[in-house]
mmCIF file of C-alpha atoms in Angstrom:
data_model
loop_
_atom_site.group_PDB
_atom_site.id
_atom_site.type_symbol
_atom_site.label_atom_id
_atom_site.label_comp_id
_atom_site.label_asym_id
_atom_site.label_seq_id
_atom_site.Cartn_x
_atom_site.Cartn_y
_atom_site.Cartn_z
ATOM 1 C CA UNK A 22 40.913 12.482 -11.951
ATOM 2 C CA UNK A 23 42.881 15.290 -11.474
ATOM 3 C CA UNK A 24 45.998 16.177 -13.185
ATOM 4 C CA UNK A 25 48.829 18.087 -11.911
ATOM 5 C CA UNK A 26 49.425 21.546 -13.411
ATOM 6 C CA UNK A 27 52.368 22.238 -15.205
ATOM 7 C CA UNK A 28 53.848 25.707 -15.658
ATOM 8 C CA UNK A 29 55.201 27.865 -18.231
ATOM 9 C CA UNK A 30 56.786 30.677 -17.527
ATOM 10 C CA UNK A 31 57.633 33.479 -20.081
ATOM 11 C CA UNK A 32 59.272 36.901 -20.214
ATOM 12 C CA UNK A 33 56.196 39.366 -20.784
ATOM 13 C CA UNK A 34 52.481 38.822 -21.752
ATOM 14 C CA UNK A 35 52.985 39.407 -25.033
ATOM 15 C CA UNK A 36 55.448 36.499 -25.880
ATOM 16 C CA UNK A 37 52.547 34.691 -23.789
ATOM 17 C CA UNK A 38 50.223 35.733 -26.157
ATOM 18 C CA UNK A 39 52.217 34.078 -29.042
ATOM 19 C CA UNK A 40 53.659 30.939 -27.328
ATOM 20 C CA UNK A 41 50.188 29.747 -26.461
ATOM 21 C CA UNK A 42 49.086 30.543 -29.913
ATOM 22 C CA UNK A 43 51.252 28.419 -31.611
ATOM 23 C CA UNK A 44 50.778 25.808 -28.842
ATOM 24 C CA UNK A 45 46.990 26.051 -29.558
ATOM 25 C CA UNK A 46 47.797 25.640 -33.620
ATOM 26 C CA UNK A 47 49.667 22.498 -32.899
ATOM 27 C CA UNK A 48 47.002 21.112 -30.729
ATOM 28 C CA UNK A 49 44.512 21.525 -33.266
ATOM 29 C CA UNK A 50 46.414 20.143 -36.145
ATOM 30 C CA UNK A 51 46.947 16.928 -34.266
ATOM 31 C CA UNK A 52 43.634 16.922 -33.031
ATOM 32 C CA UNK A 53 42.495 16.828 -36.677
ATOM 33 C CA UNK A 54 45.396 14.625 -37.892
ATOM 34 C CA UNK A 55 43.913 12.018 -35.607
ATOM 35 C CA UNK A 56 40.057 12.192 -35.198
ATOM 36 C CA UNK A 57 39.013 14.469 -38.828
ATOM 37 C CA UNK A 58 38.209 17.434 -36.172
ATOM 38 C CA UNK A 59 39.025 19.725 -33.108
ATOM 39 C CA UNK A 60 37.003 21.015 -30.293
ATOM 40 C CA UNK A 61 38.489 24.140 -28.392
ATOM 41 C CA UNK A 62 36.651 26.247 -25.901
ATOM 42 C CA UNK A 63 37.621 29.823 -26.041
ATOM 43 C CA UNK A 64 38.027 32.536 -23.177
ATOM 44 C CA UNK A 65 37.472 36.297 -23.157
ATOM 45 C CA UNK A 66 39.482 38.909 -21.147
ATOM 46 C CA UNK A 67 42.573 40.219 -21.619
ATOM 47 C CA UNK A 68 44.821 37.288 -22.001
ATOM 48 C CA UNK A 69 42.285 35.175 -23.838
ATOM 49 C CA UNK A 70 41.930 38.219 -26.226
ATOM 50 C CA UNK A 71 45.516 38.377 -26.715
ATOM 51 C CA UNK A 72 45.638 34.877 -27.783
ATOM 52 C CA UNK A 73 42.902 34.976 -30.580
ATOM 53 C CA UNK A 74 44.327 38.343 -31.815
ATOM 54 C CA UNK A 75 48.199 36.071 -31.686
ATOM 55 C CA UNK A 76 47.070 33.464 -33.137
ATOM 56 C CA UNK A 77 45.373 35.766 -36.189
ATOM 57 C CA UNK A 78 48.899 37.215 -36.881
ATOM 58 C CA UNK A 79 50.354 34.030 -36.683
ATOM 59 C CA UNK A 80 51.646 32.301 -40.554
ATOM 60 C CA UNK A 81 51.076 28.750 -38.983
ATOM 61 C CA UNK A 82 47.332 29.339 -38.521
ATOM 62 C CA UNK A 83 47.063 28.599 -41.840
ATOM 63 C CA UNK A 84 47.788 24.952 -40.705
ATOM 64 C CA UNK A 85 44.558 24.515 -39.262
ATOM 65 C CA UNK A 86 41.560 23.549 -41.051
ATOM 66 C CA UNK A 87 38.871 25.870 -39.759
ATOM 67 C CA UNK A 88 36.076 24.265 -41.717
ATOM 68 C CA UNK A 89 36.916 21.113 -38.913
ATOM 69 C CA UNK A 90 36.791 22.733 -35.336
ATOM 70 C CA UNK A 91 34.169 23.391 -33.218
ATOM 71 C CA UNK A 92 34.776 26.714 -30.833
ATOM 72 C CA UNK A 93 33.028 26.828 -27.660
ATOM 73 C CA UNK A 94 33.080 29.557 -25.040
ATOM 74 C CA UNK A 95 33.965 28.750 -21.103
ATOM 75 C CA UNK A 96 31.474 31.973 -20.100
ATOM 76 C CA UNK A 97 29.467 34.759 -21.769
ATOM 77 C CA UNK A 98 28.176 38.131 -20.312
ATOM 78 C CA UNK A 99 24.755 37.596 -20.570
ATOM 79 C CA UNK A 100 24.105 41.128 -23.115
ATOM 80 C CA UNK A 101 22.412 41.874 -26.516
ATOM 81 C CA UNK A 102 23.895 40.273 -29.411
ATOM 82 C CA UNK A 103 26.498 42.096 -30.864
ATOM 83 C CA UNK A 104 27.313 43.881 -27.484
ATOM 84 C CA UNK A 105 31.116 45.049 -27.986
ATOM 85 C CA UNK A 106 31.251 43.241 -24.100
ATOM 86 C CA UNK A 107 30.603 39.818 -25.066
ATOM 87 C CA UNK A 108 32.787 37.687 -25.235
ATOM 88 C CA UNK A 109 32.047 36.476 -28.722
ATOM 89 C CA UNK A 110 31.651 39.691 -30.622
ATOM 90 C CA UNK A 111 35.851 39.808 -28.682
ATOM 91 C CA UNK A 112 36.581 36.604 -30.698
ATOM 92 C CA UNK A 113 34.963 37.949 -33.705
ATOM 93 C CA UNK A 114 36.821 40.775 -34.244
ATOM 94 C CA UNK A 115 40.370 39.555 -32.800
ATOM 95 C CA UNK A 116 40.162 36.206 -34.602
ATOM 96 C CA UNK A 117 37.000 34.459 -36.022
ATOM 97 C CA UNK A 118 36.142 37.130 -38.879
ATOM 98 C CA UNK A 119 39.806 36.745 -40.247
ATOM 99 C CA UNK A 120 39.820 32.552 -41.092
ATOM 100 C CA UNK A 121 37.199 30.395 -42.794
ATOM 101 C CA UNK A 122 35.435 29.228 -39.437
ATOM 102 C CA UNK A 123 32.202 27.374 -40.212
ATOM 103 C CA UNK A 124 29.752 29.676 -38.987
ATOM 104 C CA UNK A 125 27.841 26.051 -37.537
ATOM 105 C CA UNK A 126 30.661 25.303 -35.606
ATOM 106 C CA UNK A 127 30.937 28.309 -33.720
ATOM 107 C CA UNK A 128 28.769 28.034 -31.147
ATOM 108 C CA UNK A 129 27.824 31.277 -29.116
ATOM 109 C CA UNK A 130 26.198 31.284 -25.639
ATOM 110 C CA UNK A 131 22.185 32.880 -26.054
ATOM 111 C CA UNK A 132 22.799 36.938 -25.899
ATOM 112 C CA UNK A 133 20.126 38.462 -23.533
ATOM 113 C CA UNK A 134 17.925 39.334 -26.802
ATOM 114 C CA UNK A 135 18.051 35.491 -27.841
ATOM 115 C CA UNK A 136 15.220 33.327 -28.092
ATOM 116 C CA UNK A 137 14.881 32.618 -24.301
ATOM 117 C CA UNK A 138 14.722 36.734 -23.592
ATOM 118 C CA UNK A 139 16.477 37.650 -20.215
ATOM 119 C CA UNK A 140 15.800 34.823 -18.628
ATOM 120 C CA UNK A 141 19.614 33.467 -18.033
ATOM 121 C CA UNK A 142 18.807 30.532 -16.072
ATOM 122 C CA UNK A 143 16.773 29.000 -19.786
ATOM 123 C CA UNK A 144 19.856 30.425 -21.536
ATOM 124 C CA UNK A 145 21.989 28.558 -19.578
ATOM 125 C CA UNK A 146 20.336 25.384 -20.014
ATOM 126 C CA UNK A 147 20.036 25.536 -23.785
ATOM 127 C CA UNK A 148 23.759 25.347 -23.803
ATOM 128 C CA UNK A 149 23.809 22.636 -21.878
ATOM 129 C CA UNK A 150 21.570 20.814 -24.383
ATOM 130 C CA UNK A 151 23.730 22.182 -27.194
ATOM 131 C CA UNK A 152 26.514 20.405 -25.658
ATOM 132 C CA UNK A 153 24.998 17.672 -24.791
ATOM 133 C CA UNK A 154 23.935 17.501 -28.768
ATOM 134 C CA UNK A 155 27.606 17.775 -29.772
ATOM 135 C CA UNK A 156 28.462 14.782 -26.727
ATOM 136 C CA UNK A 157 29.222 11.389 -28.755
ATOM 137 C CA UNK A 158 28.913 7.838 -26.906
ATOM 138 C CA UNK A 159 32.997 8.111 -26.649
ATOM 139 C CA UNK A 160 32.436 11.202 -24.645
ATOM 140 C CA UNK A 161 30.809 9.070 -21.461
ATOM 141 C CA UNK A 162 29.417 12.245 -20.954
ATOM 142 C CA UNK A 163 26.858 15.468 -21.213
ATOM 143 C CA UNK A 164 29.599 17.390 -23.059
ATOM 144 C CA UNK A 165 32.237 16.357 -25.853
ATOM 145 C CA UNK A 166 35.916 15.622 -24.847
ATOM 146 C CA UNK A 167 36.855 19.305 -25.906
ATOM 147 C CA UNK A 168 40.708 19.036 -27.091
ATOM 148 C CA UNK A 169 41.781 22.228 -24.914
ATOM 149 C CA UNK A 170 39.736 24.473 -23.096
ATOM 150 C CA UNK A 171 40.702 27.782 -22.051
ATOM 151 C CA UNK A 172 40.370 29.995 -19.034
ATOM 152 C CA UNK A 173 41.475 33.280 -17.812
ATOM 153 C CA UNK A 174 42.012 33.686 -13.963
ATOM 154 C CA UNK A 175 40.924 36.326 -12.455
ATOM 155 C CA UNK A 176 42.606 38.318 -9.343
ATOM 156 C CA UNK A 177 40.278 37.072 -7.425
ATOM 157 C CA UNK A 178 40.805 33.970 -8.504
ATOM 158 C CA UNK A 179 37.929 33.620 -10.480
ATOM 159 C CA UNK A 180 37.574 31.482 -13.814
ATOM 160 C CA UNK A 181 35.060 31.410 -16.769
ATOM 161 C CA UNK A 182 32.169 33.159 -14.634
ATOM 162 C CA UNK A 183 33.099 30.816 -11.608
ATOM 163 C CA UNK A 184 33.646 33.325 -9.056
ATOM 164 C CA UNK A 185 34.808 32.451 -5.221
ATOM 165 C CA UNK A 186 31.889 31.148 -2.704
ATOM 166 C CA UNK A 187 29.174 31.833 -5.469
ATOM 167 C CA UNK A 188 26.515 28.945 -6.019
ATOM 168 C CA UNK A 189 28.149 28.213 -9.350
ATOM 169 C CA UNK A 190 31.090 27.051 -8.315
ATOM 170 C CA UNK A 191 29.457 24.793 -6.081
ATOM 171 C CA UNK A 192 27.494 22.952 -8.868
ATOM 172 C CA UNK A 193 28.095 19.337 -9.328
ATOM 173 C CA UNK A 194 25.378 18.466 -11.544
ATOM 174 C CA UNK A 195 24.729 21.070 -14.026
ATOM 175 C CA UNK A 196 27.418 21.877 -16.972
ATOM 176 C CA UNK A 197 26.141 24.878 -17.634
ATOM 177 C CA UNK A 198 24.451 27.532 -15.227
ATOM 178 C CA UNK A 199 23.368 31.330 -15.206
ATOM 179 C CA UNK A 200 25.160 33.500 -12.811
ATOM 180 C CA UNK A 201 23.023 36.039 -10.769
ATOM 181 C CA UNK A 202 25.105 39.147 -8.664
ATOM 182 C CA UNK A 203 28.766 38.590 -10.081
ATOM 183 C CA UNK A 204 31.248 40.477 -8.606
ATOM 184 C CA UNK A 205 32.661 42.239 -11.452
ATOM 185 C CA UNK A 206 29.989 43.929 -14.321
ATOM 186 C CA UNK A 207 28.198 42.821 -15.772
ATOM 187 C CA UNK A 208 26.095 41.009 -12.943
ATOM 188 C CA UNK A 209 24.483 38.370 -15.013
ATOM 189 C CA UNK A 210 26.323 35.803 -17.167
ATOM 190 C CA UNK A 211 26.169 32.410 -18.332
ATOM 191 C CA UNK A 212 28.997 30.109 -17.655
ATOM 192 C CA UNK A 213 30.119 26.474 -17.690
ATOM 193 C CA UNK A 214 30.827 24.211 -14.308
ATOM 194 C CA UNK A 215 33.440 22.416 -12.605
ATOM 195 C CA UNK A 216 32.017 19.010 -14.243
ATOM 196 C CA UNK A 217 32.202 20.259 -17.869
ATOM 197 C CA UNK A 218 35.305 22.548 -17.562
ATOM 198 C CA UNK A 219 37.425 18.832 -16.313
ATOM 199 C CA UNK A 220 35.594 17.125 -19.149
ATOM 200 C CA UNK A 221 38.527 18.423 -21.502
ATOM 201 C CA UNK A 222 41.415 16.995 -22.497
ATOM 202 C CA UNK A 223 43.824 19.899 -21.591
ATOM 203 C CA UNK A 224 42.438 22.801 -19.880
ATOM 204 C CA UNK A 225 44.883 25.971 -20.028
ATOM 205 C CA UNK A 226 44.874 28.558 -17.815
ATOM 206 C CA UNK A 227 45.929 32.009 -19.141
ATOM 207 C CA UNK A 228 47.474 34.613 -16.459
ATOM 208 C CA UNK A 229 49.569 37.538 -17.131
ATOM 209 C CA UNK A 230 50.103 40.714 -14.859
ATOM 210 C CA UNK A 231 51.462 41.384 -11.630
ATOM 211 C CA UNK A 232 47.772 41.766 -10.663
ATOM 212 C CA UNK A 233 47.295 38.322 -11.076
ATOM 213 C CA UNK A 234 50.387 37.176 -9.181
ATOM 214 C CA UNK A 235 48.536 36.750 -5.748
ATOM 215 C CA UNK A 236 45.523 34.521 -7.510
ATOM 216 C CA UNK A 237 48.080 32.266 -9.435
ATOM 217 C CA UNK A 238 49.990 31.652 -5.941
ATOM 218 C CA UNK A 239 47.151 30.731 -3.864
ATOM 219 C CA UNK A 240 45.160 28.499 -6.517
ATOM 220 C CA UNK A 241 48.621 26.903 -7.119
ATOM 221 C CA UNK A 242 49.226 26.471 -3.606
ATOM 222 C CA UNK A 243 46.504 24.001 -2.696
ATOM 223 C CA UNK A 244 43.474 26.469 -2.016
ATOM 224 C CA UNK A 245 39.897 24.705 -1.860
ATOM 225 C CA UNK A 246 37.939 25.166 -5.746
ATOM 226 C CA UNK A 247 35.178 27.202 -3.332
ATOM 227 C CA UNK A 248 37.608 29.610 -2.108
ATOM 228 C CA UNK A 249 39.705 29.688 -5.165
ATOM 229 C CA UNK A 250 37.918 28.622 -8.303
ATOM 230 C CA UNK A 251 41.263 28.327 -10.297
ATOM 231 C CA UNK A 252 42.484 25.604 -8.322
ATOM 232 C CA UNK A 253 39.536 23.138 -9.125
ATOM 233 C CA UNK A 254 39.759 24.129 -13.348
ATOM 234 C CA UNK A 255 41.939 20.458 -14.531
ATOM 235 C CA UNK A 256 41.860 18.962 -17.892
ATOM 236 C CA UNK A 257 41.718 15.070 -17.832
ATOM 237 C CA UNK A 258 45.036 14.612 -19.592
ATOM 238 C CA UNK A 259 46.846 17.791 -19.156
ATOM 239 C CA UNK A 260 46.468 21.378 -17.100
ATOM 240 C CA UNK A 261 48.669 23.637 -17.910
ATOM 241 C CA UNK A 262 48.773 26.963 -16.183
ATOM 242 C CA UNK A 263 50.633 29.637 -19.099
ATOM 243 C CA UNK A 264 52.091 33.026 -16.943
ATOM 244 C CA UNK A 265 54.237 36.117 -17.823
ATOM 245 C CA UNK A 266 56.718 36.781 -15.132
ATOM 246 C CA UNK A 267 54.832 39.264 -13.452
ATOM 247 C CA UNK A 268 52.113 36.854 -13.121
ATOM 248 C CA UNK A 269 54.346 34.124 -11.758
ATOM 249 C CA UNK A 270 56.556 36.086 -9.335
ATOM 250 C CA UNK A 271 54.728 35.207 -6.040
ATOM 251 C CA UNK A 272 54.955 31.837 -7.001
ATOM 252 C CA UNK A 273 56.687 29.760 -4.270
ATOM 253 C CA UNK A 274 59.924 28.248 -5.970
ATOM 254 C CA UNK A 275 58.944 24.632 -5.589
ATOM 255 C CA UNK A 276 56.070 25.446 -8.036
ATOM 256 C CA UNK A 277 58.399 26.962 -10.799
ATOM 257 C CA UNK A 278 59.355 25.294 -13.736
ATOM 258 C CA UNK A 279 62.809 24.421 -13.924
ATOM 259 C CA UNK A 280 63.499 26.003 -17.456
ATOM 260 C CA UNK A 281 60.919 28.457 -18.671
ATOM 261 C CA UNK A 282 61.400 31.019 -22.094
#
Protein backbone atom coordinates (compact mmCIF):
# COMPACT_ATOMS: atom_id res chain seq x y z
CA UNK A 1 0.00 0.00 0.00
CA UNK A 2 1.24 3.16 -0.69
CA UNK A 3 1.55 6.01 1.59
CA UNK A 4 1.37 9.57 0.83
CA UNK A 5 4.59 11.59 1.14
CA UNK A 6 4.85 14.18 3.50
CA UNK A 7 7.24 17.12 3.22
CA UNK A 8 9.65 18.98 5.18
CA UNK A 9 10.93 21.85 4.16
CA UNK A 10 14.03 23.60 5.70
CA UNK A 11 16.17 26.70 5.21
CA UNK A 12 19.58 25.23 3.76
CA UNK A 13 21.04 21.65 3.47
CA UNK A 14 22.86 21.89 6.30
CA UNK A 15 20.01 22.41 8.91
CA UNK A 16 18.71 19.33 6.70
CA UNK A 17 21.55 17.53 7.57
CA UNK A 18 20.84 17.97 11.35
CA UNK A 19 16.99 17.87 11.47
CA UNK A 20 16.97 14.45 9.90
CA UNK A 21 19.66 13.40 12.23
CA UNK A 22 17.95 13.93 15.21
CA UNK A 23 14.75 12.62 13.54
CA UNK A 24 16.74 9.41 12.73
CA UNK A 25 18.03 9.29 16.69
CA UNK A 26 14.48 9.41 17.82
CA UNK A 27 13.38 6.76 15.47
CA UNK A 28 15.87 4.48 16.64
CA UNK A 29 15.41 4.98 20.30
CA UNK A 30 11.77 4.09 19.97
CA UNK A 31 12.46 1.45 17.73
CA UNK A 32 14.55 -0.10 20.52
CA UNK A 33 12.26 1.08 23.37
CA UNK A 34 9.69 -1.16 21.76
CA UNK A 35 11.12 -4.29 19.98
CA UNK A 36 15.04 -4.57 21.97
CA UNK A 37 16.44 -3.38 18.35
CA UNK A 38 16.49 -1.08 15.19
CA UNK A 39 16.95 -1.74 11.58
CA UNK A 40 17.96 1.38 9.37
CA UNK A 41 19.15 1.24 5.82
CA UNK A 42 21.68 3.84 5.05
CA UNK A 43 22.31 5.97 1.77
CA UNK A 44 25.49 7.39 0.25
CA UNK A 45 25.83 10.71 -1.69
CA UNK A 46 25.90 13.94 -0.64
CA UNK A 47 22.90 14.32 1.50
CA UNK A 48 23.07 10.83 2.93
CA UNK A 49 26.75 11.71 3.82
CA UNK A 50 25.72 14.77 5.47
CA UNK A 51 23.41 12.95 7.65
CA UNK A 52 25.87 10.26 9.07
CA UNK A 53 28.57 12.99 9.48
CA UNK A 54 25.22 15.16 11.53
CA UNK A 55 24.28 12.68 13.30
CA UNK A 56 28.20 11.94 14.55
CA UNK A 57 28.32 15.57 15.89
CA UNK A 58 25.14 15.24 17.34
CA UNK A 59 25.11 14.90 21.76
CA UNK A 60 21.77 12.86 21.43
CA UNK A 61 23.46 10.04 19.50
CA UNK A 62 24.55 8.95 22.54
CA UNK A 63 20.85 7.90 23.08
CA UNK A 64 21.06 5.14 20.83
CA UNK A 65 22.30 1.84 21.65
CA UNK A 66 24.56 0.90 18.77
CA UNK A 67 25.30 -2.57 20.04
CA UNK A 68 21.15 -3.03 19.00
CA UNK A 69 20.79 -1.80 15.28
CA UNK A 70 21.31 -3.39 12.29
CA UNK A 71 22.58 -0.85 9.28
CA UNK A 72 21.84 -1.82 5.87
CA UNK A 73 22.74 -0.01 2.66
CA UNK A 74 19.90 0.91 -0.16
CA UNK A 75 22.93 0.56 -3.04
CA UNK A 76 26.70 0.00 -3.26
CA UNK A 77 29.18 0.81 -6.16
CA UNK A 78 30.20 -2.41 -6.96
CA UNK A 79 34.45 -1.56 -6.21
CA UNK A 80 37.30 -3.13 -4.11
CA UNK A 81 36.84 -3.09 -0.52
CA UNK A 82 37.97 -0.17 1.03
CA UNK A 83 37.46 1.91 -2.23
CA UNK A 84 37.16 5.67 -0.85
CA UNK A 85 33.83 5.44 -3.55
CA UNK A 86 31.83 3.03 -1.75
CA UNK A 87 29.38 3.79 -0.09
CA UNK A 88 30.36 2.04 3.09
CA UNK A 89 33.96 3.04 3.49
CA UNK A 90 31.52 6.96 3.25
CA UNK A 91 29.65 5.68 6.37
CA UNK A 92 32.77 4.53 7.94
CA UNK A 93 34.54 7.46 8.09
CA UNK A 94 31.52 10.08 8.52
CA UNK A 95 29.81 7.96 11.17
CA UNK A 96 30.32 4.17 11.89
CA UNK A 97 34.11 4.37 13.13
CA UNK A 98 33.05 7.09 15.76
CA UNK A 99 30.12 4.87 17.95
CA UNK A 100 30.23 1.31 19.25
CA UNK A 101 28.39 -0.29 16.11
CA UNK A 102 28.54 -4.09 16.28
CA UNK A 103 30.73 -4.84 13.55
CA UNK A 104 27.91 -8.08 12.87
CA UNK A 105 25.31 -5.77 12.45
CA UNK A 106 26.69 -3.74 9.87
CA UNK A 107 26.09 -5.35 6.96
CA UNK A 108 28.06 -4.23 3.74
CA UNK A 109 27.05 -5.10 0.14
CA UNK A 110 30.05 -7.77 -1.47
CA UNK A 111 32.95 -5.19 -2.80
CA UNK A 112 34.07 -6.35 -6.33
CA UNK A 113 37.16 -8.27 -4.58
CA UNK A 114 34.56 -10.25 -2.30
CA UNK A 115 34.06 -13.78 -2.33
CA UNK A 116 31.83 -13.87 -5.50
CA UNK A 117 34.81 -11.83 -7.60
CA UNK A 118 33.26 -9.38 -10.22
CA UNK A 119 30.53 -11.14 -10.86
CA UNK A 120 27.71 -8.49 -9.55
CA UNK A 121 24.76 -10.36 -10.52
CA UNK A 122 26.10 -13.41 -7.49
CA UNK A 123 26.87 -10.33 -5.37
CA UNK A 124 23.64 -9.16 -5.67
CA UNK A 125 21.97 -12.23 -4.77
CA UNK A 126 23.99 -12.96 -1.66
CA UNK A 127 22.41 -9.89 -0.26
CA UNK A 128 19.34 -10.93 -0.97
CA UNK A 129 19.94 -14.12 1.04
CA UNK A 130 21.53 -12.00 3.78
CA UNK A 131 18.32 -10.30 4.05
CA UNK A 132 16.33 -12.84 3.70
CA UNK A 133 18.49 -14.41 6.84
CA UNK A 134 17.76 -11.30 8.92
CA UNK A 135 13.62 -11.62 7.62
CA UNK A 136 11.60 -12.98 10.82
CA UNK A 137 8.04 -14.76 10.34
CA UNK A 138 6.56 -11.10 11.47
CA UNK A 139 8.27 -9.73 8.46
CA UNK A 140 5.70 -11.72 5.86
CA UNK A 141 8.51 -11.24 3.82
CA UNK A 142 12.17 -11.83 2.02
CA UNK A 143 13.51 -8.80 3.93
CA UNK A 144 13.00 -7.49 7.65
CA UNK A 145 10.52 -4.58 8.34
CA UNK A 146 13.58 -2.08 8.31
CA UNK A 147 12.44 0.89 10.80
CA UNK A 148 13.52 3.73 8.18
CA UNK A 149 15.23 3.39 5.10
CA UNK A 150 16.98 6.03 3.39
CA UNK A 151 17.43 7.30 -0.12
CA UNK A 152 19.03 10.07 -1.93
CA UNK A 153 17.32 11.30 -5.22
CA UNK A 154 19.11 11.92 -7.83
CA UNK A 155 18.57 14.81 -10.63
CA UNK A 156 17.57 12.49 -12.69
CA UNK A 157 15.42 11.22 -10.49
CA UNK A 158 17.19 8.30 -9.67
CA UNK A 159 17.21 6.43 -6.16
CA UNK A 160 19.53 3.82 -4.46
CA UNK A 161 21.01 2.55 -7.95
CA UNK A 162 17.37 2.61 -9.43
CA UNK A 163 17.93 4.71 -12.32
CA UNK A 164 14.97 5.83 -14.94
CA UNK A 165 13.88 3.06 -17.71
CA UNK A 166 16.77 0.68 -16.51
CA UNK A 167 15.77 -3.12 -15.97
CA UNK A 168 16.14 -2.58 -12.24
CA UNK A 169 13.60 -0.51 -11.70
CA UNK A 170 11.38 -2.71 -13.43
CA UNK A 171 12.00 -5.72 -11.07
CA UNK A 172 9.12 -7.09 -9.20
CA UNK A 173 10.53 -10.17 -7.94
CA UNK A 174 14.02 -9.78 -6.92
CA UNK A 175 15.02 -7.51 -3.69
CA UNK A 176 18.20 -7.19 -4.61
CA UNK A 177 19.81 -6.94 -8.22
CA UNK A 178 23.23 -5.95 -9.94
CA UNK A 179 23.12 -2.98 -12.13
CA UNK A 180 24.99 -3.22 -15.54
CA UNK A 181 25.65 0.42 -17.71
CA UNK A 182 24.47 3.05 -14.99
CA UNK A 183 24.31 6.33 -16.05
CA UNK A 184 26.50 8.00 -13.68
CA UNK A 185 30.23 6.15 -12.73
CA UNK A 186 30.73 3.86 -11.72
CA UNK A 187 28.77 1.57 -14.29
CA UNK A 188 28.28 -1.43 -12.15
CA UNK A 189 26.56 -1.47 -8.74
CA UNK A 190 24.48 -3.48 -6.60
CA UNK A 191 21.25 -2.13 -5.39
CA UNK A 192 17.96 -3.01 -3.70
CA UNK A 193 14.29 -3.04 -5.60
CA UNK A 194 11.06 -1.47 -5.53
CA UNK A 195 9.68 -4.63 -3.43
CA UNK A 196 12.32 -4.38 -0.65
CA UNK A 197 12.79 -0.54 -0.61
CA UNK A 198 8.44 -0.42 0.35
CA UNK A 199 9.14 -3.26 2.75
CA UNK A 200 10.15 -0.45 5.39
CA UNK A 201 8.38 1.14 7.77
CA UNK A 202 9.32 4.79 6.83
CA UNK A 203 11.34 5.32 3.84
CA UNK A 204 12.98 8.97 3.74
CA UNK A 205 13.98 10.59 0.92
CA UNK A 206 16.93 13.03 1.25
CA UNK A 207 17.13 16.05 -1.44
CA UNK A 208 18.96 19.21 -1.13
CA UNK A 209 20.19 21.59 -4.01
CA UNK A 210 18.67 23.56 -6.57
CA UNK A 211 19.93 20.75 -8.85
CA UNK A 212 17.58 18.55 -7.46
CA UNK A 213 14.59 20.89 -7.61
CA UNK A 214 13.34 19.60 -11.10
CA UNK A 215 13.57 15.66 -9.87
CA UNK A 216 11.71 16.42 -6.51
CA UNK A 217 8.83 18.25 -8.65
CA UNK A 218 8.21 15.68 -11.14
CA UNK A 219 8.47 12.47 -8.77
CA UNK A 220 6.16 14.53 -6.47
CA UNK A 221 3.92 15.34 -9.15
CA UNK A 222 2.58 11.91 -10.05
CA UNK A 223 5.38 10.67 -12.57
CA UNK A 224 5.29 6.76 -13.36
CA UNK A 225 8.25 4.75 -10.84
CA UNK A 226 9.78 3.78 -14.62
CA UNK A 227 10.17 7.24 -15.66
CA UNK A 228 10.87 8.62 -12.29
CA UNK A 229 12.20 6.10 -9.83
CA UNK A 230 11.63 8.51 -6.81
CA UNK A 231 8.06 8.47 -7.15
CA UNK A 232 7.63 4.60 -6.64
CA UNK A 233 10.33 4.67 -3.24
CA UNK A 234 7.14 4.50 -0.16
CA UNK A 235 7.58 3.19 3.25
CA UNK A 236 4.53 1.12 4.49
CA UNK A 237 3.72 3.46 7.36
CA UNK A 238 5.33 6.66 6.52
CA UNK A 239 7.34 8.45 3.35
CA UNK A 240 8.67 11.34 4.05
CA UNK A 241 10.44 13.35 1.44
CA UNK A 242 13.22 15.85 3.70
CA UNK A 243 14.32 19.11 1.17
CA UNK A 244 16.36 22.37 1.62
CA UNK A 245 14.65 25.21 -0.06
CA UNK A 246 16.55 25.10 -3.05
CA UNK A 247 15.53 21.62 -3.47
CA UNK A 248 11.87 22.35 -2.91
CA UNK A 249 11.42 25.58 -4.91
CA UNK A 250 9.87 24.06 -8.12
CA UNK A 251 7.57 22.42 -6.03
CA UNK A 252 3.96 23.25 -7.07
CA UNK A 253 2.32 25.00 -3.92
CA UNK A 254 -0.34 22.40 -3.35
CA UNK A 255 2.57 20.00 -2.52
CA UNK A 256 4.18 22.34 0.18
CA UNK A 257 3.88 21.89 3.64
CA UNK A 258 1.95 24.36 5.34
CA UNK A 259 4.61 25.23 8.10
CA UNK A 260 8.12 24.08 7.39
CA UNK A 261 11.59 25.28 9.64
Amino acid sequence: MSTAPQLVVHRDKELMAQAAAARLITRIVDAQASRGSASVVLTGGRNGNGLLAALAAAPARDAVDWSRIDLWWGDERFLPEGDPERNVTQAREALLDSVPVDPKRVHAMPASDGPHGGDVDAAAAAYAEELAGAAGPENHGPVPTFDVLMLGVGPDTHVASLFPELPAVRETERTVVGVHGAPKPPPTRVTLTLPAIRAAREVWLLAAGEDKAQAAAIALSGAGEIQAPAAGAYGRSRTLWLLDAAAASELPRSLYPPASA
